[in-house]
Coordinates of C-alpha atoms in Angstrom, one line a residue:
M1 CA 1.5 3.6 -18.5
R2 CA 1.3 7.3 -18.3
T3 CA -0.7 9.0 -15.5
R4 CA -3.6 11.1 -16.3
R5 CA -6.7 12.5 -14.3
I6 CA -10.4 11.7 -14.9
N7 CA -12.2 14.5 -16.5
K8 CA -9.6 17.4 -16.1
R9 CA -6.7 15.1 -15.5
R10 CA -7.7 11.5 -15.3
M11 CA -5.1 9.5 -13.6
T12 CA -4.0 5.8 -14.2
I13 CA -1.1 5.0 -12.1
A14 CA 0.0 1.4 -12.2
G15 CA 2.5 0.3 -9.6
A16 CA 6.2 1.0 -10.6
G17 CA 9.6 1.5 -9.6
V18 CA 11.9 -0.4 -7.5
A19 CA 13.3 0.3 -4.1
A20 CA 10.7 0.4 -1.4
L21 CA 8.8 -2.0 1.0
V22 CA 5.2 -1.3 1.4
A23 CA 1.5 -2.0 1.1
G24 CA -1.8 -3.1 2.5
S25 CA -4.1 -6.1 2.8
F26 CA -3.5 -9.6 1.6
T27 CA -6.0 -11.5 -0.5
V28 CA -4.8 -14.8 -1.9
A29 CA -7.0 -17.3 -3.6
N30 CA -7.8 -20.4 -1.5
A31 CA -6.3 -18.7 1.6
N32 CA -9.0 -20.2 3.8
A33 CA -9.8 -23.3 1.6
A34 CA -9.0 -27.0 2.2
E35 CA -5.3 -28.0 2.1
P36 CA -4.2 -28.1 -1.6
V37 CA -3.2 -31.4 -3.1
F38 CA 0.1 -31.3 -5.3
T39 CA 1.5 -34.0 -7.6
A40 CA 5.1 -34.7 -8.7
D41 CA 4.4 -32.8 -11.8
T42 CA 6.2 -29.4 -12.5
L43 CA 5.0 -26.5 -10.5
T44 CA 4.5 -22.9 -11.1
S45 CA 6.3 -20.7 -8.6
S46 CA 2.9 -19.8 -6.9
A47 CA 2.0 -23.2 -6.6
A48 CA 5.5 -24.1 -5.2
G49 CA 5.0 -21.3 -2.6
E50 CA 1.7 -22.9 -1.4
L51 CA 3.3 -26.4 -1.4
A52 CA 6.4 -25.0 0.7
T53 CA 3.9 -23.6 3.4
T54 CA 2.1 -26.8 3.6
L55 CA 5.3 -28.9 4.0
E56 CA 7.0 -26.5 6.5
G57 CA 3.8 -26.9 8.7
K58 CA 4.1 -30.6 8.5
L59 CA 7.8 -31.1 9.1
G60 CA 8.2 -28.5 11.9
A61 CA 10.9 -26.0 12.7
D62 CA 13.5 -28.7 13.8
T63 CA 13.2 -30.8 10.6
A64 CA 12.5 -28.1 8.0
A65 CA 15.5 -26.2 6.7
G66 CA 14.2 -23.8 4.1
T67 CA 12.8 -24.1 0.5
Y68 CA 13.5 -22.8 -2.8
Y69 CA 12.1 -23.0 -6.3
D70 CA 14.2 -24.4 -9.1
A71 CA 12.9 -22.3 -12.0
E72 CA 14.8 -24.6 -14.6
S73 CA 13.1 -27.8 -13.7
K74 CA 10.0 -26.1 -12.2
K75 CA 10.3 -28.0 -8.9
L76 CA 10.2 -27.0 -5.3
V77 CA 13.4 -28.1 -3.4
V78 CA 12.8 -28.7 0.3
N79 CA 15.8 -28.8 2.8
V80 CA 15.3 -31.4 5.7
T81 CA 17.6 -32.4 8.4
S82 CA 16.8 -36.2 8.6
E83 CA 16.4 -39.0 6.0
S84 CA 13.0 -40.0 7.6
A85 CA 11.5 -36.8 6.3
V86 CA 12.5 -37.3 2.5
K87 CA 9.6 -39.6 1.7
T88 CA 7.1 -37.0 3.2
V89 CA 8.6 -34.4 0.9
Q90 CA 8.7 -36.7 -2.2
N91 CA 5.1 -37.9 -1.6
A92 CA 3.9 -34.2 -1.6
G93 CA 5.3 -33.7 -5.1
A94 CA 8.7 -31.8 -4.1
E95 CA 12.4 -32.7 -4.3
A96 CA 14.1 -33.5 -0.8
K97 CA 17.6 -32.4 0.1
V98 CA 19.3 -33.6 3.4
V99 CA 21.2 -30.6 4.9
E100 CA 23.0 -30.0 8.3
H101 CA 21.4 -27.0 9.8
S102 CA 17.5 -26.6 10.6
M103 CA 15.7 -23.4 9.9
A104 CA 15.3 -22.8 13.5
E105 CA 19.1 -23.1 14.0
L106 CA 19.6 -20.7 11.1
K107 CA 17.3 -18.2 12.4
T108 CA 18.9 -18.3 15.9
A109 CA 22.3 -17.7 14.2
K110 CA 20.9 -14.7 12.0
S111 CA 19.2 -13.2 15.1
A112 CA 22.7 -13.3 17.0
I113 CA 24.3 -11.4 14.1
D114 CA 21.3 -9.1 13.6
K115 CA 21.8 -7.8 17.3
A116 CA 25.1 -6.1 16.2
D117 CA 23.1 -4.0 13.8
I118 CA 26.1 -2.8 11.8
V119 CA 25.2 -0.1 9.3
G120 CA 26.0 -1.2 5.7
T121 CA 25.1 -4.9 6.2
A122 CA 22.5 -7.2 5.0
R123 CA 21.7 -10.6 6.7
S124 CA 19.5 -13.4 5.2
V125 CA 19.1 -17.1 5.2
D126 CA 20.1 -18.8 1.9
P127 CA 18.4 -22.0 1.6
K128 CA 20.6 -23.1 -1.3
T129 CA 23.8 -23.1 0.8
N130 CA 22.0 -23.8 4.0
K131 CA 23.6 -20.8 5.7
V132 CA 23.0 -17.3 6.9
V133 CA 24.8 -15.0 4.4
V134 CA 26.1 -11.7 5.8
T135 CA 27.1 -9.0 3.2
A136 CA 29.0 -6.0 4.2
D137 CA 29.1 -3.0 1.8
K138 CA 32.1 -0.8 0.9
T139 CA 31.2 1.7 3.9
V140 CA 31.9 -0.9 6.5
S141 CA 35.2 -0.1 8.2
K142 CA 37.9 -2.7 8.8
A143 CA 37.2 -2.7 12.6
K144 CA 33.4 -3.3 11.9
F145 CA 34.4 -6.0 9.4
A146 CA 36.6 -7.8 11.9
E147 CA 33.7 -7.6 14.3
L148 CA 31.4 -9.2 11.8
E149 CA 34.1 -11.9 11.2
K150 CA 34.0 -12.8 14.9
L151 CA 30.3 -12.9 14.9
V152 CA 30.2 -15.2 11.9
T153 CA 32.9 -17.5 13.2
A154 CA 30.8 -18.0 16.4
Q155 CA 28.1 -19.4 14.4
N156 CA 30.1 -22.7 14.0
G157 CA 29.6 -23.1 10.2
K158 CA 26.0 -21.8 10.0
A159 CA 27.0 -18.4 8.4
E160 CA 29.3 -16.8 5.9
L161 CA 30.6 -13.4 5.3
K162 CA 30.8 -11.6 2.0
R163 CA 32.0 -8.0 1.0
S164 CA 30.0 -5.9 -1.7
A165 CA 31.6 -3.4 -3.8
G166 CA 28.6 -1.3 -3.7
E167 CA 26.7 0.7 -0.9
F168 CA 23.3 -0.1 0.5
S169 CA 21.1 2.8 0.2
L170 CA 17.3 3.7 -0.2
R171 CA 16.1 4.0 -3.6
I172 CA 14.0 7.1 -3.6
Q173 CA 12.1 8.2 -6.6
G174 CA 10.8 6.2 -9.6
G175 CA 8.1 4.2 -11.2
D176 CA 5.0 6.0 -12.2
A177 CA 6.2 9.1 -10.5
I178 CA 4.5 10.6 -7.4
Y179 CA 5.7 13.7 -5.8
S180 CA 5.5 15.3 -2.4
S181 CA 7.3 18.5 -1.1
G182 CA 10.0 18.4 -3.8
A183 CA 10.7 14.6 -3.3
R184 CA 9.8 12.0 -6.0
C185 CA 9.0 8.3 -5.4
S186 CA 7.1 5.6 -7.1
L187 CA 3.7 4.2 -6.7
G188 CA 3.8 0.5 -5.6
F189 CA 0.3 -1.0 -6.2
N190 CA -3.2 0.3 -6.2
V191 CA -5.4 -1.1 -3.5
T192 CA -8.8 -0.7 -1.9
K193 CA -9.8 -0.4 1.7
G194 CA -13.4 -0.2 2.9
G195 CA -14.6 0.2 -0.7
E196 CA -12.2 3.3 -1.2
S197 CA -9.1 3.7 -3.4
Y198 CA -5.6 3.9 -2.1
F199 CA -2.1 3.2 -3.2
V200 CA 0.9 1.8 -1.2
T201 CA 4.5 3.1 -1.5
A202 CA 7.6 3.3 0.6
G203 CA 7.6 4.6 4.2
H204 CA 10.8 6.4 3.8
C205 CA 9.2 8.6 1.1
G206 CA 7.1 10.7 3.3
S207 CA 5.3 11.1 6.6
V208 CA 1.6 10.8 7.7
G209 CA -0.4 13.9 6.4
S210 CA 1.8 14.5 3.4
S211 CA 0.2 15.5 0.2
W212 CA 1.0 13.7 -3.1
S213 CA 0.7 14.6 -6.6
D214 CA 1.3 12.9 -10.1
S215 CA 3.5 15.8 -11.4
S216 CA 6.1 18.1 -9.8
G217 CA 4.2 21.0 -8.3
G218 CA 0.8 19.6 -9.6
S219 CA -2.5 19.4 -7.7
A220 CA -2.9 16.9 -5.0
I221 CA -4.1 13.4 -5.9
G222 CA -3.9 11.9 -2.4
T223 CA -2.9 12.1 1.3
M224 CA -0.6 9.7 3.2
E225 CA -2.6 8.0 6.1
E226 CA 0.0 5.7 7.2
S227 CA 3.8 5.5 7.1
T228 CA 6.5 3.3 8.8
F229 CA 10.2 3.5 8.5
P230 CA 12.5 2.1 9.8
G231 CA 11.7 -1.4 11.1
S232 CA 9.3 -1.6 8.0
D233 CA 9.2 0.6 5.1
Q234 CA 5.7 1.0 4.0
A235 CA 3.1 3.7 3.5
L236 CA -0.6 4.0 2.6
V237 CA -1.9 7.0 0.5
K238 CA -5.6 7.7 0.1
Y239 CA -6.8 8.9 -3.3
E240 CA -9.0 12.0 -3.6
G241 CA -12.2 11.5 -5.5
G242 CA -12.1 11.3 -9.2
V243 CA -8.9 9.4 -9.6
D244 CA -8.9 6.1 -11.8
A245 CA -6.8 3.6 -10.1
P246 CA -6.3 0.3 -12.2
S247 CA -4.8 -2.6 -10.6
S248 CA -1.8 -3.0 -13.1
V249 CA 2.0 -2.2 -13.5
N250 CA 3.6 -0.2 -16.1
L251 CA 5.8 -2.3 -18.5
Y252 CA 7.2 0.8 -20.3
D253 CA 6.6 -0.7 -23.8
G254 CA 3.2 0.7 -24.2
G255 CA 1.4 -2.0 -22.3
S256 CA 0.9 -2.9 -18.7
Q257 CA 0.6 -6.1 -16.6
D258 CA -2.8 -6.6 -14.7
I259 CA -2.3 -7.5 -11.0
T260 CA -5.0 -9.7 -9.6
G261 CA -3.7 -10.6 -6.1
A262 CA -0.9 -10.6 -3.6
R263 CA 1.2 -13.5 -2.2
E264 CA 4.5 -14.3 -0.6
A265 CA 7.6 -14.6 -2.7
T266 CA 9.4 -17.9 -3.2
V267 CA 13.1 -18.3 -3.1
G268 CA 14.4 -19.1 -6.7
E269 CA 11.4 -17.9 -8.6
E270 CA 11.8 -15.3 -11.5
V271 CA 10.4 -11.8 -10.9
Q272 CA 10.2 -8.5 -12.5
R273 CA 10.1 -5.0 -11.3
S274 CA 9.2 -1.7 -12.8
G275 CA 10.7 1.8 -12.4
S276 CA 10.9 5.2 -14.0
T277 CA 14.7 5.4 -14.0
T278 CA 15.5 2.0 -15.4
Q279 CA 12.1 0.8 -16.5
V280 CA 11.5 -3.0 -16.4
H281 CA 14.1 -5.5 -15.2
G282 CA 14.0 -9.1 -14.2
G283 CA 15.9 -11.6 -12.0
S284 CA 15.2 -14.0 -9.2
V285 CA 14.5 -14.1 -5.6
E286 CA 17.5 -14.9 -3.4
A287 CA 16.1 -14.9 0.0
V288 CA 13.2 -13.8 2.2
D289 CA 13.1 -12.3 5.7
A290 CA 16.2 -10.5 5.1
S291 CA 17.4 -7.6 7.2
V292 CA 19.3 -4.6 6.0
S293 CA 20.9 -1.9 8.2
Y294 CA 20.7 1.4 6.2
P295 CA 22.4 4.6 7.5
E296 CA 18.8 5.8 8.1
G297 CA 17.8 2.7 10.1
T298 CA 17.3 -1.0 9.9
V299 CA 14.4 -2.7 8.0
N300 CA 13.6 -6.4 8.7
G301 CA 11.5 -9.0 6.7
L302 CA 12.7 -8.0 3.3
I303 CA 12.6 -10.0 0.0
Q304 CA 16.1 -10.1 -1.3
T305 CA 16.7 -10.3 -5.2
D306 CA 19.4 -10.0 -7.8
V307 CA 17.4 -7.5 -9.8
C308 CA 19.1 -4.3 -10.4
A309 CA 17.7 -0.7 -9.6
E310 CA 19.0 2.8 -9.4
P311 CA 17.9 6.0 -7.5
G312 CA 14.4 6.9 -9.0
D313 CA 13.1 3.4 -8.8
S314 CA 12.1 3.4 -5.3
G315 CA 8.6 2.6 -4.0
G316 CA 7.6 0.6 -6.9
S317 CA 6.5 -2.9 -7.8
L318 CA 8.0 -6.3 -7.5
F319 CA 5.8 -8.8 -9.2
A320 CA 5.6 -12.2 -11.0
G321 CA 3.0 -12.4 -13.8
S322 CA -0.3 -11.1 -12.3
D323 CA 0.9 -11.6 -8.5
A324 CA 2.1 -8.7 -6.5
L325 CA 5.1 -9.6 -4.3
G326 CA 6.7 -6.5 -2.9
M327 CA 8.1 -3.0 -3.2
T328 CA 11.7 -2.1 -3.0
S329 CA 13.3 -0.5 0.1
G330 CA 16.7 -0.2 -1.1
G331 CA 19.7 -1.8 -2.7
S332 CA 23.3 -1.6 -4.2
G333 CA 24.9 -1.4 -7.5
N334 CA 23.2 -0.3 -10.7
C335 CA 21.8 -1.6 -14.0
S336 CA 25.1 -1.3 -15.8
S337 CA 27.3 -3.4 -13.7
G338 CA 24.6 -5.3 -11.8
G339 CA 23.1 -5.0 -8.4
Q340 CA 21.0 -6.3 -5.5
T341 CA 17.7 -4.9 -4.2
F342 CA 15.4 -5.5 -1.3
Y343 CA 11.6 -5.3 -1.2
G344 CA 9.0 -5.2 1.5
P345 CA 6.5 -7.9 1.1
V346 CA 3.1 -6.7 -0.1
A347 CA 1.3 -9.5 1.7
K348 CA 2.4 -8.1 5.2
A349 CA 1.7 -4.5 4.1
L350 CA -1.8 -5.4 2.9
A351 CA -2.5 -7.3 6.1
D352 CA -1.3 -4.4 8.3
Y353 CA -3.6 -1.8 6.5
G354 CA -6.6 -4.0 6.1
A355 CA -6.6 -3.4 2.3
E356 CA -6.6 -5.6 -0.7
I357 CA -5.2 -5.6 -4.4
G358 CA -7.9 -4.3 -6.8

């Protein structure tokens, strides 16, 4: 949807773009309600996410070994390390898979590799293979790659090493365009805080106090109040008065997708992202809690996807239906040959800022 100002220049920016972590407060239906009851029927990805949280709490860190959503069968697959836990999973309405390594063991292995913090690498737990996947991009030297090989080997089968032909970089610009000091980024999601209107975008796009416009050289529509990068990659911009801020995402076909809430992403679920460079593309979630070491710094807790993106898609929206999931921090590849992108979870950003979707 195109941006426009109220009265003189009514603005309706919907979250867009890819390549940026960000955002504010977390509001999820039934967050404080009684524990949900699930059946063995097929599940939506959001319901699968709720069930995953419930089962992980019941099983504990030494028995649970990750979950993922099978989009084809619409079932939640739960990895467990003991046969005795299989019935618990099945009775809850999910499919059980007995694996070798617990999530606690895999997180310990990932932490050991994270400490090296080698630029040009990404690390995440893949529940489908029950291993930590370490990906080195084309900038990683032979010496550093050899160091990674030693680190991976030291994990005794809990990790595997891959080489990417692309280069991990921040995806600046994109989505429904927003501008500051000559730089262009994307708006992620419109949010509210204390009854006032804000939007979230990537922290690497700007600093606290920077002024933002909806056109190059245009008048200001807001000021950045919060910004974090590296570590996280999120920022909060407060709108000036008179700006219309609908809770929706630009679909670039003349329409938009209403966004009604935010939640955590589920591995295996199908997602979409919107950006001004490559518009709308889809794919699936490959991992959560991923770490990426960019040349500019390391960002943790990212959502990893196989959705493509290109420079100009940064700061925008990752979503599934009406659910906000994240904003892209960066990635590798492109939308011609394929790529991989990383997003900061909206739920965390919203919680950090005390904001909510809407």
